[in-house]
Short mmCIF file of C-alpha atoms (C1' of nucleotides) in Angstrom, two decimals:
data_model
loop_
_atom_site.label_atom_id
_atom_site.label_comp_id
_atom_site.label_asym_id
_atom_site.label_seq_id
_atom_site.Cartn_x
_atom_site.Cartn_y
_atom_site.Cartn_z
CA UNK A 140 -29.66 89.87 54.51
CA UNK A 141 -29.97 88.83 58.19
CA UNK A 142 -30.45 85.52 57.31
CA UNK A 143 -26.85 85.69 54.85
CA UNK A 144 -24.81 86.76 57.68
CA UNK A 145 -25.79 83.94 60.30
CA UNK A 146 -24.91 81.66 57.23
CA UNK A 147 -21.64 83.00 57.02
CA UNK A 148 -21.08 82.51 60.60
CA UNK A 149 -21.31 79.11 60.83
CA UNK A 150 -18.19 79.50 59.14
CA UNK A 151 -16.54 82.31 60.85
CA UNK A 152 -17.52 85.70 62.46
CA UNK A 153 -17.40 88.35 60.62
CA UNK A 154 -16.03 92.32 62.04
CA UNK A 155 -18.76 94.55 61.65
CA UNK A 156 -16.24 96.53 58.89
CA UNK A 157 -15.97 92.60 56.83
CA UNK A 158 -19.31 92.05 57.04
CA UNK A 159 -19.81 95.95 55.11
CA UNK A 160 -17.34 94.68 52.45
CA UNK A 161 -18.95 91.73 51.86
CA UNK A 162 -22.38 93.22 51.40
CA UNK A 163 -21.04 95.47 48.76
CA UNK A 164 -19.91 92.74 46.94
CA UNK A 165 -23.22 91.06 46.80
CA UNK A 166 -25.79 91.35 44.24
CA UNK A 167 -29.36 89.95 45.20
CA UNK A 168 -31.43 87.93 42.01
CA UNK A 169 -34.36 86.57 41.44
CA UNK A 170 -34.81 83.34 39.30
CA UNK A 171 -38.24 81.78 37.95
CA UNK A 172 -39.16 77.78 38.12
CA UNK A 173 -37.58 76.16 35.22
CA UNK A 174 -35.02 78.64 34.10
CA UNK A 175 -30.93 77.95 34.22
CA UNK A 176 -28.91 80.04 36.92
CA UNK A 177 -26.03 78.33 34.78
CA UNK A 178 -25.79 77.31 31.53
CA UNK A 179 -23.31 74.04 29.88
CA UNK A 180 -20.30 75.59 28.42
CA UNK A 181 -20.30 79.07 30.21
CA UNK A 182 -18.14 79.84 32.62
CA UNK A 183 -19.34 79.98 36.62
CA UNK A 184 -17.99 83.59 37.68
CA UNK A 185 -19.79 83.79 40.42
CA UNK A 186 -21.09 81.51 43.98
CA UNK A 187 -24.31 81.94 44.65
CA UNK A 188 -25.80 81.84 48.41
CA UNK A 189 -29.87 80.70 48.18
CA UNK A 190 -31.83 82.82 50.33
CA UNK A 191 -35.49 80.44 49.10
CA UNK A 192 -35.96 78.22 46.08
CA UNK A 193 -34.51 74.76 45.11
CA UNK A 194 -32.32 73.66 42.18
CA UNK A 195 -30.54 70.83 40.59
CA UNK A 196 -27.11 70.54 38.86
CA UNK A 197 -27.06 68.07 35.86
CA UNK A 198 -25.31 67.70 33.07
CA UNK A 199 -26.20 64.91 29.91
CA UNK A 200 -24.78 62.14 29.41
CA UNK A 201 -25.03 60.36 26.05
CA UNK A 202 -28.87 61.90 25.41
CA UNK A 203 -29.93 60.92 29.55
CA UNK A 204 -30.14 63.92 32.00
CA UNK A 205 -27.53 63.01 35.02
CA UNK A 206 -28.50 64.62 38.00
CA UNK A 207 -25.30 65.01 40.29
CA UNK A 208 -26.56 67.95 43.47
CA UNK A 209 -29.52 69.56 44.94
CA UNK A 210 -29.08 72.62 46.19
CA UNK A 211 -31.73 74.36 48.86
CA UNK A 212 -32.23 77.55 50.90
CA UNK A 213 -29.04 78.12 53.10
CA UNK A 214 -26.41 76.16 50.36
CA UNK A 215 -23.70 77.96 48.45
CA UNK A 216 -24.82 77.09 44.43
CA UNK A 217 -22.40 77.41 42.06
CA UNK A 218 -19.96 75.06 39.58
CA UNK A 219 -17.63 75.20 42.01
CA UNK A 220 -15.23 73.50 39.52
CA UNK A 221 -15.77 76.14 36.66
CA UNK A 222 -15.37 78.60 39.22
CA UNK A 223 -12.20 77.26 40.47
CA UNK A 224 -10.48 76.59 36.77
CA UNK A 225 -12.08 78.92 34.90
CA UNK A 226 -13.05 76.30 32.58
CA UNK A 227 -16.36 76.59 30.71
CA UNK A 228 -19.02 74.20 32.82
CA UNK A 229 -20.03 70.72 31.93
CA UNK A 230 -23.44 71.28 33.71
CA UNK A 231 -26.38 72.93 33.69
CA UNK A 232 -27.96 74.76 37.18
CA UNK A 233 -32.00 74.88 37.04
CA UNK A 234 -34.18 76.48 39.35
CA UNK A 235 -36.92 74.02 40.32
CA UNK A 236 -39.34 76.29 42.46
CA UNK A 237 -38.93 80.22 42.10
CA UNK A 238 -35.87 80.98 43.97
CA UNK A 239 -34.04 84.24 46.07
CA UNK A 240 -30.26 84.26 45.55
CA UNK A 241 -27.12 86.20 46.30
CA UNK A 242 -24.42 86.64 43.87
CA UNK A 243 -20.89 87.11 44.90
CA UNK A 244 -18.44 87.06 41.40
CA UNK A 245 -14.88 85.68 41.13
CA UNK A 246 -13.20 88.73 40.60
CA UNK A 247 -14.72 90.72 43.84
CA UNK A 248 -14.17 87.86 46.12
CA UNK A 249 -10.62 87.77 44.97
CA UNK A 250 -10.29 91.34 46.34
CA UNK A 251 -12.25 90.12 49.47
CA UNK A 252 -9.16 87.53 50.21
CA UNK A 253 -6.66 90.15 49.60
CA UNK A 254 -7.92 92.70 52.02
CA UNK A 255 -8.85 90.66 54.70
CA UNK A 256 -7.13 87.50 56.42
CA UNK A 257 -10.73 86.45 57.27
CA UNK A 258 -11.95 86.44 53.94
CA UNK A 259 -9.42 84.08 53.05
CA UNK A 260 -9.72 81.56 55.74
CA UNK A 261 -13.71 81.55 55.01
CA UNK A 262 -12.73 80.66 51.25
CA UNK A 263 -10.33 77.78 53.13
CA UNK A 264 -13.29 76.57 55.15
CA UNK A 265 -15.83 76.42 52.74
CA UNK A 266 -13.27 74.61 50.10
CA UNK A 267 -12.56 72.10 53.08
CA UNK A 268 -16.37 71.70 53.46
CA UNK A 269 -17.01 71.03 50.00
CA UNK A 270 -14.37 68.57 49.72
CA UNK A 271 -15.85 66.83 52.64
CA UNK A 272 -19.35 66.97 50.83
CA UNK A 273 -17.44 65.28 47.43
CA UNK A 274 -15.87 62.64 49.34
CA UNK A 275 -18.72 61.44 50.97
CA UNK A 276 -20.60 60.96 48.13
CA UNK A 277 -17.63 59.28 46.29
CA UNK A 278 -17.30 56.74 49.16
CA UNK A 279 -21.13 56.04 48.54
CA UNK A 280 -20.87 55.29 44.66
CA UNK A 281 -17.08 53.52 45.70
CA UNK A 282 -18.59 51.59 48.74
CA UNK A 283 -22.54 50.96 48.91
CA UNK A 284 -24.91 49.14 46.84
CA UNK A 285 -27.86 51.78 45.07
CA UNK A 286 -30.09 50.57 47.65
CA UNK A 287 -27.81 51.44 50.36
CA UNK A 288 -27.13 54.82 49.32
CA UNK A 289 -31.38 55.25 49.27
CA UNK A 290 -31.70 54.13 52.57
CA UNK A 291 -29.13 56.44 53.62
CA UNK A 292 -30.57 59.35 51.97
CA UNK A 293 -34.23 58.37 53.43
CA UNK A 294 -32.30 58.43 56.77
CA UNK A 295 -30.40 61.55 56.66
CA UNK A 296 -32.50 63.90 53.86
CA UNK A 297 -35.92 63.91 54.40
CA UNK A 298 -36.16 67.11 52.55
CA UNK A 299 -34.92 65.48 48.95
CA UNK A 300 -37.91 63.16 49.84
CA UNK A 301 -40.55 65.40 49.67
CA UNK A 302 -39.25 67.91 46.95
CA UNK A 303 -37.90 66.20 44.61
CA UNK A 304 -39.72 63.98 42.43
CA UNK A 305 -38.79 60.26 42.34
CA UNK A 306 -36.89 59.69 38.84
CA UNK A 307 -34.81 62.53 39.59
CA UNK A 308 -33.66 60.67 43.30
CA UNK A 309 -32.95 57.57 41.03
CA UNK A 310 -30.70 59.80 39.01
CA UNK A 311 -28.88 61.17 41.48
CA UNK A 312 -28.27 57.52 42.87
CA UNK A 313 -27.23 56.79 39.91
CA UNK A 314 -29.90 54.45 38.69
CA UNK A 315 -32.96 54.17 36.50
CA UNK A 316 -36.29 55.34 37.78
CA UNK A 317 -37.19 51.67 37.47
CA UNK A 318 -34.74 50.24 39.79
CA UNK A 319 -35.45 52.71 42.33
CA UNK A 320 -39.12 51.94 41.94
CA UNK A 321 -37.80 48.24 42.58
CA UNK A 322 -35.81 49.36 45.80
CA UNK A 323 -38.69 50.83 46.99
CA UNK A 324 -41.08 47.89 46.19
CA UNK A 325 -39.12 45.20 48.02
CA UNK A 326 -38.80 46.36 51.55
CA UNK B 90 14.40 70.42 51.47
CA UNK B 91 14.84 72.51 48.20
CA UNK B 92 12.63 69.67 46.72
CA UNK B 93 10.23 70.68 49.20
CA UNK B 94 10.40 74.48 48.61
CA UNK B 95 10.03 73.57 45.13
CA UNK B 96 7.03 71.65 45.83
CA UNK B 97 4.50 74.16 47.69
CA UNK B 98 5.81 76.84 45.29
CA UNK B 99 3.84 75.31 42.84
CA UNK B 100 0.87 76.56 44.71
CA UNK B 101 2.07 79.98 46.41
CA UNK B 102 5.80 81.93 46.70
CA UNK B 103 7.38 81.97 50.28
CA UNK B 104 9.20 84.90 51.36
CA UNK B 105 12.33 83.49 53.11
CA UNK B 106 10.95 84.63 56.47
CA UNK B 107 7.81 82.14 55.81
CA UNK B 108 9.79 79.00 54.75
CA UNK B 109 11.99 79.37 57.90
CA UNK B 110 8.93 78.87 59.75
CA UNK B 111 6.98 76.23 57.91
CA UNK B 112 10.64 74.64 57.81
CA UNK B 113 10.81 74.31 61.76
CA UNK B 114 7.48 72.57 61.73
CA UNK B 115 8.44 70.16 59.29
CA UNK B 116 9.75 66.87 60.74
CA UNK B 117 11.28 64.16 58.54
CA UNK B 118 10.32 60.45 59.34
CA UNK B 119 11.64 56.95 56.98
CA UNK B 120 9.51 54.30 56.43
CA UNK B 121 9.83 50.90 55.55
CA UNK B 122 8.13 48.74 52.64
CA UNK B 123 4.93 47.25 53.84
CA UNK B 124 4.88 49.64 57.15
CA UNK B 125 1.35 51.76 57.62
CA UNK B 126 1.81 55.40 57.86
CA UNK B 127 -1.75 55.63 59.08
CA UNK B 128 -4.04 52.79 61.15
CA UNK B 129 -7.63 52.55 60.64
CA UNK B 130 -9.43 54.02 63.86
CA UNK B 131 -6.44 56.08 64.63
CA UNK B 132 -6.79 59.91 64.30
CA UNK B 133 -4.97 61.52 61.09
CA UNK B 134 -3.24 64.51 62.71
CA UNK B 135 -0.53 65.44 60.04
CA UNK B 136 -0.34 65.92 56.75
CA UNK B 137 3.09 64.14 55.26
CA UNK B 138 4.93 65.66 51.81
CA UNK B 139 6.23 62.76 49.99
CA UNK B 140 10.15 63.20 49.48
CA UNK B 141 10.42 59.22 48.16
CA UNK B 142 7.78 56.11 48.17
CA UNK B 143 4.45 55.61 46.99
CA UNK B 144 1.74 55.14 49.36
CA UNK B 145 -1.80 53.46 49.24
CA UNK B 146 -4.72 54.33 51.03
CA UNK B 147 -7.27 51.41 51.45
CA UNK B 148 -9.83 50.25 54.12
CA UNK B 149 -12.02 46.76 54.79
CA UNK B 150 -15.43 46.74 53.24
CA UNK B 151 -16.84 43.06 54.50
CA UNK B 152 -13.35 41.42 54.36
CA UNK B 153 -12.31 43.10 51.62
CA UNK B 154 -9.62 45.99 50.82
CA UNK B 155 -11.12 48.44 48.68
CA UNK B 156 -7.97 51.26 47.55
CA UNK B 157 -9.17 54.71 47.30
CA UNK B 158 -6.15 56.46 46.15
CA UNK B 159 -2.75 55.94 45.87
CA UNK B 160 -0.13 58.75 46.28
CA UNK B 161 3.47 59.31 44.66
CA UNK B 162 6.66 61.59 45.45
CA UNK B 163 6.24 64.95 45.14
CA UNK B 164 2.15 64.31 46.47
CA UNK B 165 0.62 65.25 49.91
CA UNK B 166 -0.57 62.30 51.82
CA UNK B 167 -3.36 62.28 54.60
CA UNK B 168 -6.60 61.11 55.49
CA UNK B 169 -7.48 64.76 54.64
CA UNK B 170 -11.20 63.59 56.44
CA UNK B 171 -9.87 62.92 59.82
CA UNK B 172 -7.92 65.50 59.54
CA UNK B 173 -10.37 68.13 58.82
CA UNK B 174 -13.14 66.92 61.29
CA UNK B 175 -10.94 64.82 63.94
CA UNK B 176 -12.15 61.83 63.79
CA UNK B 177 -10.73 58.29 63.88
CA UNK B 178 -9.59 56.84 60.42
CA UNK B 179 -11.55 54.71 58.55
CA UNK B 180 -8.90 53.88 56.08
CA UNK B 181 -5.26 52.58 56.46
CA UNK B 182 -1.93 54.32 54.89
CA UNK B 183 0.42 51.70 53.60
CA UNK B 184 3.76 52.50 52.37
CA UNK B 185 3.93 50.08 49.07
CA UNK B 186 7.78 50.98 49.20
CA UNK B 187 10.71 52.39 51.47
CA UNK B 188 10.03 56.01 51.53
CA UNK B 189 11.09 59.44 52.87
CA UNK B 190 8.41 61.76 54.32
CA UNK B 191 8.16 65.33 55.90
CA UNK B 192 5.85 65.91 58.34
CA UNK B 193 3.13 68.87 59.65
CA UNK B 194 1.02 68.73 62.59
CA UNK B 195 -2.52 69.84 62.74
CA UNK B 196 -1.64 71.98 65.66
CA UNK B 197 1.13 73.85 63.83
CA UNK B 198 0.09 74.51 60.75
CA UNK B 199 -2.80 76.48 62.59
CA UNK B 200 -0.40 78.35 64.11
CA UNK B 201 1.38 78.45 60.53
CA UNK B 202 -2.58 80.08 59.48
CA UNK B 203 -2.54 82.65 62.55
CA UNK B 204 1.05 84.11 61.93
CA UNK B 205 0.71 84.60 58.48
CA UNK B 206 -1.87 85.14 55.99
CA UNK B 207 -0.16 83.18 52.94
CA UNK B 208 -0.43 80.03 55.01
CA UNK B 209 -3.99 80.79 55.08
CA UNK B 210 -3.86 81.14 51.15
CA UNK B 211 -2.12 77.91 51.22
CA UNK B 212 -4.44 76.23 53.12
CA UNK B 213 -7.13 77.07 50.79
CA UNK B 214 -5.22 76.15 47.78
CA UNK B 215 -4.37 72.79 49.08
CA UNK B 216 -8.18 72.05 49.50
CA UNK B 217 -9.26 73.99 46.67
CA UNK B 218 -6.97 71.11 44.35
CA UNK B 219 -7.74 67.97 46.50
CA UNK B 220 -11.48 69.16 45.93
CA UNK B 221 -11.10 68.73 42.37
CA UNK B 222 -9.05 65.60 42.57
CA UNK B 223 -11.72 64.11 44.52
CA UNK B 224 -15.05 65.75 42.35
CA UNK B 225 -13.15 64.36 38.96
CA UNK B 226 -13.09 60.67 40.84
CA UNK B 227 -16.48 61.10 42.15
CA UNK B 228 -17.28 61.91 38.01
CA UNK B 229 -15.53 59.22 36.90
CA UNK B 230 -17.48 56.60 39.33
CA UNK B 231 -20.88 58.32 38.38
CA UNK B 232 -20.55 59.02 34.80
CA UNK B 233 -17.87 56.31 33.67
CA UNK B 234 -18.34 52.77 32.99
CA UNK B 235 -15.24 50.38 34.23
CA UNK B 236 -13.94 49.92 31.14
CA UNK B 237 -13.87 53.97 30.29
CA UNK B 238 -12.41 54.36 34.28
CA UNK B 239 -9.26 51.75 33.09
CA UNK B 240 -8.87 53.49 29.69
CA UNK B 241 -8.40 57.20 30.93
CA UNK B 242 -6.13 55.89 33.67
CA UNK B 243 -4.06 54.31 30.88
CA UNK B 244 -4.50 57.70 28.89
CA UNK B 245 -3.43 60.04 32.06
CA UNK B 246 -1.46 57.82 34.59
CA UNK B 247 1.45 55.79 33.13
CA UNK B 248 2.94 55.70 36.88
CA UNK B 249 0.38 53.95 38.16
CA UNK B 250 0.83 51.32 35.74
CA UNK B 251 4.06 50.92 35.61
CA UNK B 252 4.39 50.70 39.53
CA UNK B 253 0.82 49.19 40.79
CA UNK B 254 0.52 45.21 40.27
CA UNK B 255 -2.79 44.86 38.18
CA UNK B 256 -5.38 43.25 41.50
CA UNK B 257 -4.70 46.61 43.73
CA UNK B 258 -5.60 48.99 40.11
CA UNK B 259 -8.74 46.77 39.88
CA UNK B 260 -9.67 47.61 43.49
CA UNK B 261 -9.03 51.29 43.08
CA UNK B 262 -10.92 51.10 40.05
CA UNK B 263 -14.03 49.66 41.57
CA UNK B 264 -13.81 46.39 39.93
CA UNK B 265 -12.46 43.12 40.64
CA UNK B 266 -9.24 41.85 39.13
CA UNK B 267 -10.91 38.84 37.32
CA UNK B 268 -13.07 41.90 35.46
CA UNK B 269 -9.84 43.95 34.59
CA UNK B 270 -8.68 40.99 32.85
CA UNK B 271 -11.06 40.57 30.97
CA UNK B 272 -11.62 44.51 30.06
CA UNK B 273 -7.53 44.13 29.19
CA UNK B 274 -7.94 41.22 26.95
CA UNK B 275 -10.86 42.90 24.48
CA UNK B 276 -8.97 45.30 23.38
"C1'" DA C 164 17.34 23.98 40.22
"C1'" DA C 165 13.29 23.01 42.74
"C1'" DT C 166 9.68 24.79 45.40
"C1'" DT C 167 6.60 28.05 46.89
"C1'" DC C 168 4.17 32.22 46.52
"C1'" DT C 169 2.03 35.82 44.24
"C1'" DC C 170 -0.30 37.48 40.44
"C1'" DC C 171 -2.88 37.02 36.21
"C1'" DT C 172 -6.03 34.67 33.13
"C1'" DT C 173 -9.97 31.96 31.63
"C1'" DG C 174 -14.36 29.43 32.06
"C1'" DA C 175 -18.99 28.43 33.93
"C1'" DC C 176 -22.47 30.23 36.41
"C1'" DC C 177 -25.11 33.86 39.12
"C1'" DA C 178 -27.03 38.26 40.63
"C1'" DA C 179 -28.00 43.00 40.04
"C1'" DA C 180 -29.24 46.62 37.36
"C1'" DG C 181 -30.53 48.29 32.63
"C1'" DT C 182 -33.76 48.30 28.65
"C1'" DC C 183 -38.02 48.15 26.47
"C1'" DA C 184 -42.85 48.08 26.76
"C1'" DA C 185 -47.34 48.28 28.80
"C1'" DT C 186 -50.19 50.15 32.21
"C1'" DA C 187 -51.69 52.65 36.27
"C1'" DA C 188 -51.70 56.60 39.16
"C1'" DA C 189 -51.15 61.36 40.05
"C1'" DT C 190 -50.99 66.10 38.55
"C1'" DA C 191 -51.64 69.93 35.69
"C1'" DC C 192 -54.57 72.59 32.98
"C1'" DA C 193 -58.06 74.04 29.94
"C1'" DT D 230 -64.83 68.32 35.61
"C1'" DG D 231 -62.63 65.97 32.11
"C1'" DT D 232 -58.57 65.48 29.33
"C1'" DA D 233 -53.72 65.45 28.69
"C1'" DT D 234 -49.36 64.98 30.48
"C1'" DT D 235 -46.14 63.60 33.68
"C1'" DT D 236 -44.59 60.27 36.96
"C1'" DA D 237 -44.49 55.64 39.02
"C1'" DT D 238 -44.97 50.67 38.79
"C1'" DT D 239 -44.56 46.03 36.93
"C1'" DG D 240 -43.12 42.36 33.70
"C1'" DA D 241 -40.02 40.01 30.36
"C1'" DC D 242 -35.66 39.98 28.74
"C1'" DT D 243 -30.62 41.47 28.21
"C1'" DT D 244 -26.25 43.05 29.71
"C1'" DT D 245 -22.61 43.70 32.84
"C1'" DG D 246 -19.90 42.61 36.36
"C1'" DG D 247 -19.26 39.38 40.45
"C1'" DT D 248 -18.22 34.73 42.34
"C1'" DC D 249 -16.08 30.43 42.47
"C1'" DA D 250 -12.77 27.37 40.73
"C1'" DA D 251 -8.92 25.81 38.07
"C1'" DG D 252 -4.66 26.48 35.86
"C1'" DG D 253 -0.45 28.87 34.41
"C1'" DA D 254 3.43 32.22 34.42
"C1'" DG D 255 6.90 34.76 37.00
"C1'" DA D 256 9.45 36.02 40.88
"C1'" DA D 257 11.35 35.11 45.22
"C1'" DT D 258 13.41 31.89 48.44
"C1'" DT D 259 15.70 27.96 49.87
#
DNA sequence: AATTCTCCTTGACCAAAGTCAATAAATACA
DNA sequence: TGTATTTATTGACTTTGGTCAAGGAGAATT
């Protein structure tokens, strides 16, 4: 739980009274290798904050698996979209190594962002943080080649590297396990 | 300035105590066809509500302009980026007509976020939307081949064709004008 | 009205990534 | 330990979009 609030406080700090409401609001899971913290077509009630485990967000496209985020200990998971809308997800969220998480839902941290000011400037920063994330990787699929955007992630995510294996990297390039193989081969 | 009102009740209700404020922090600026509204390099410390004019936001990649968005009356306009982190532009804000803007600084819409707590809510609301807006591009370039990317902007965004010469839509689409040609004539 | 730009189209050719198929290497597991 | 399965590599070929170049249509300017 420790470990939770620091993570929130790279956002913000929390009163000793916030940081009481928020833990109420919490609800801590556990979620095997292999199985879907969200399924295509429900809705995404919830954000999740992973205490340990990996997963992946994907969706299909045509019959092929797309993978578009990985998501590690110390990341927010959730369809942030679904969760936003309230439409019914496009993607699937699978846990690919046993995993920890804590579950705040829609509805509870609406009353968090009435009752306190801070509440609703954390939702502010983390939507502002997200949208950061997103536009970053749009500029990479806008502006770089597929071997540019490997080198960059060799550069800046060592930890994709050694957990994930390498035709799911290619798919969340955006290219076939063959290319990437290519990429690789030619440098 | 009703137009205004209008426009950010769309995301949240002022009481009249709140738009007096936000109103004294709003400063109104023309610009001419042609003029940038932003320089590359520059810092991006406003965000400017579009009264009249349609805007384009493009940068350099080699030699050349790639568009990333364009923006209409009645839309927000930024480099959201620099604003949000501080750093120098990487992308240029052209005016494609004459236009009629209101601006907010950085510095006082914080204060805008300290005095009142719907600001905040604002705040959040604002990035909440341009997250999606920028997630649903970020789909389109991963998921979409050119030719889909052309057709649902046909679909959705009669204003952009109507007021957009062809070459700068095939440079926000990702493609070069010689391809949307050709995607236009086998149809 | 003539000239000059700007924008759009079309053709020939090229390069990059995808597809399909075979094989090799690594890993899981019985 | 040996077998099966999953993952990675390589080759031959195809497809898609980019590049370069030429030409034409429209609009703006003189």
């Amino acid at each position: 739980m420790e470990a939770l609030r620091k993570h929130f406080e790279k956002f913000i700090t929390l009163s000793e009274n916030e940081w009481q409401d928020l833990q109420v609001c919490l609800t801590k899971e556990t979620i095997k290798k292999k199985n879907l913290l969200l399924k295509e077509n429900e809705r995404c009630d919830f954000i999740a904050f992973i205490h340990e485990g990996i997963f992946r967000f994907y969706s299909f496209n045509d019959d092929a698996e797309r993978i578009t985020a990985f998501f590690f200990s110390g990341d927010f998971v959730s369809n942030y979209r679904s969760f936003l809308t309230g439409k019914p997800s496009e993607h699937n969220i699978e846990a690919l190594a046993d995993g920890v998480i804590y579950k705040i839902k829609l509805e509870q941290l609406k009353q968090l962002y009435d009752k306190h000011q801070t509440f609703e400037r954390l939702g502010r920063l983390i939507a502002e943080n997200l949208y950061l994330t997103v536009a970053d990787r749009l500029d990479s699929f806008m502006f770089q080649t597929p071997a540019d955007r490997y080198n960059e992630l060799v550069k800046r995510n060592s930890k994709l590297l050694l957990e994930i294996p390498q035709y799911m990297l290619a798919s969340y390039l955006g290219i076939t396990p063959e290319t990437l193989s290519r990429i690789r081969a030619r440098k």
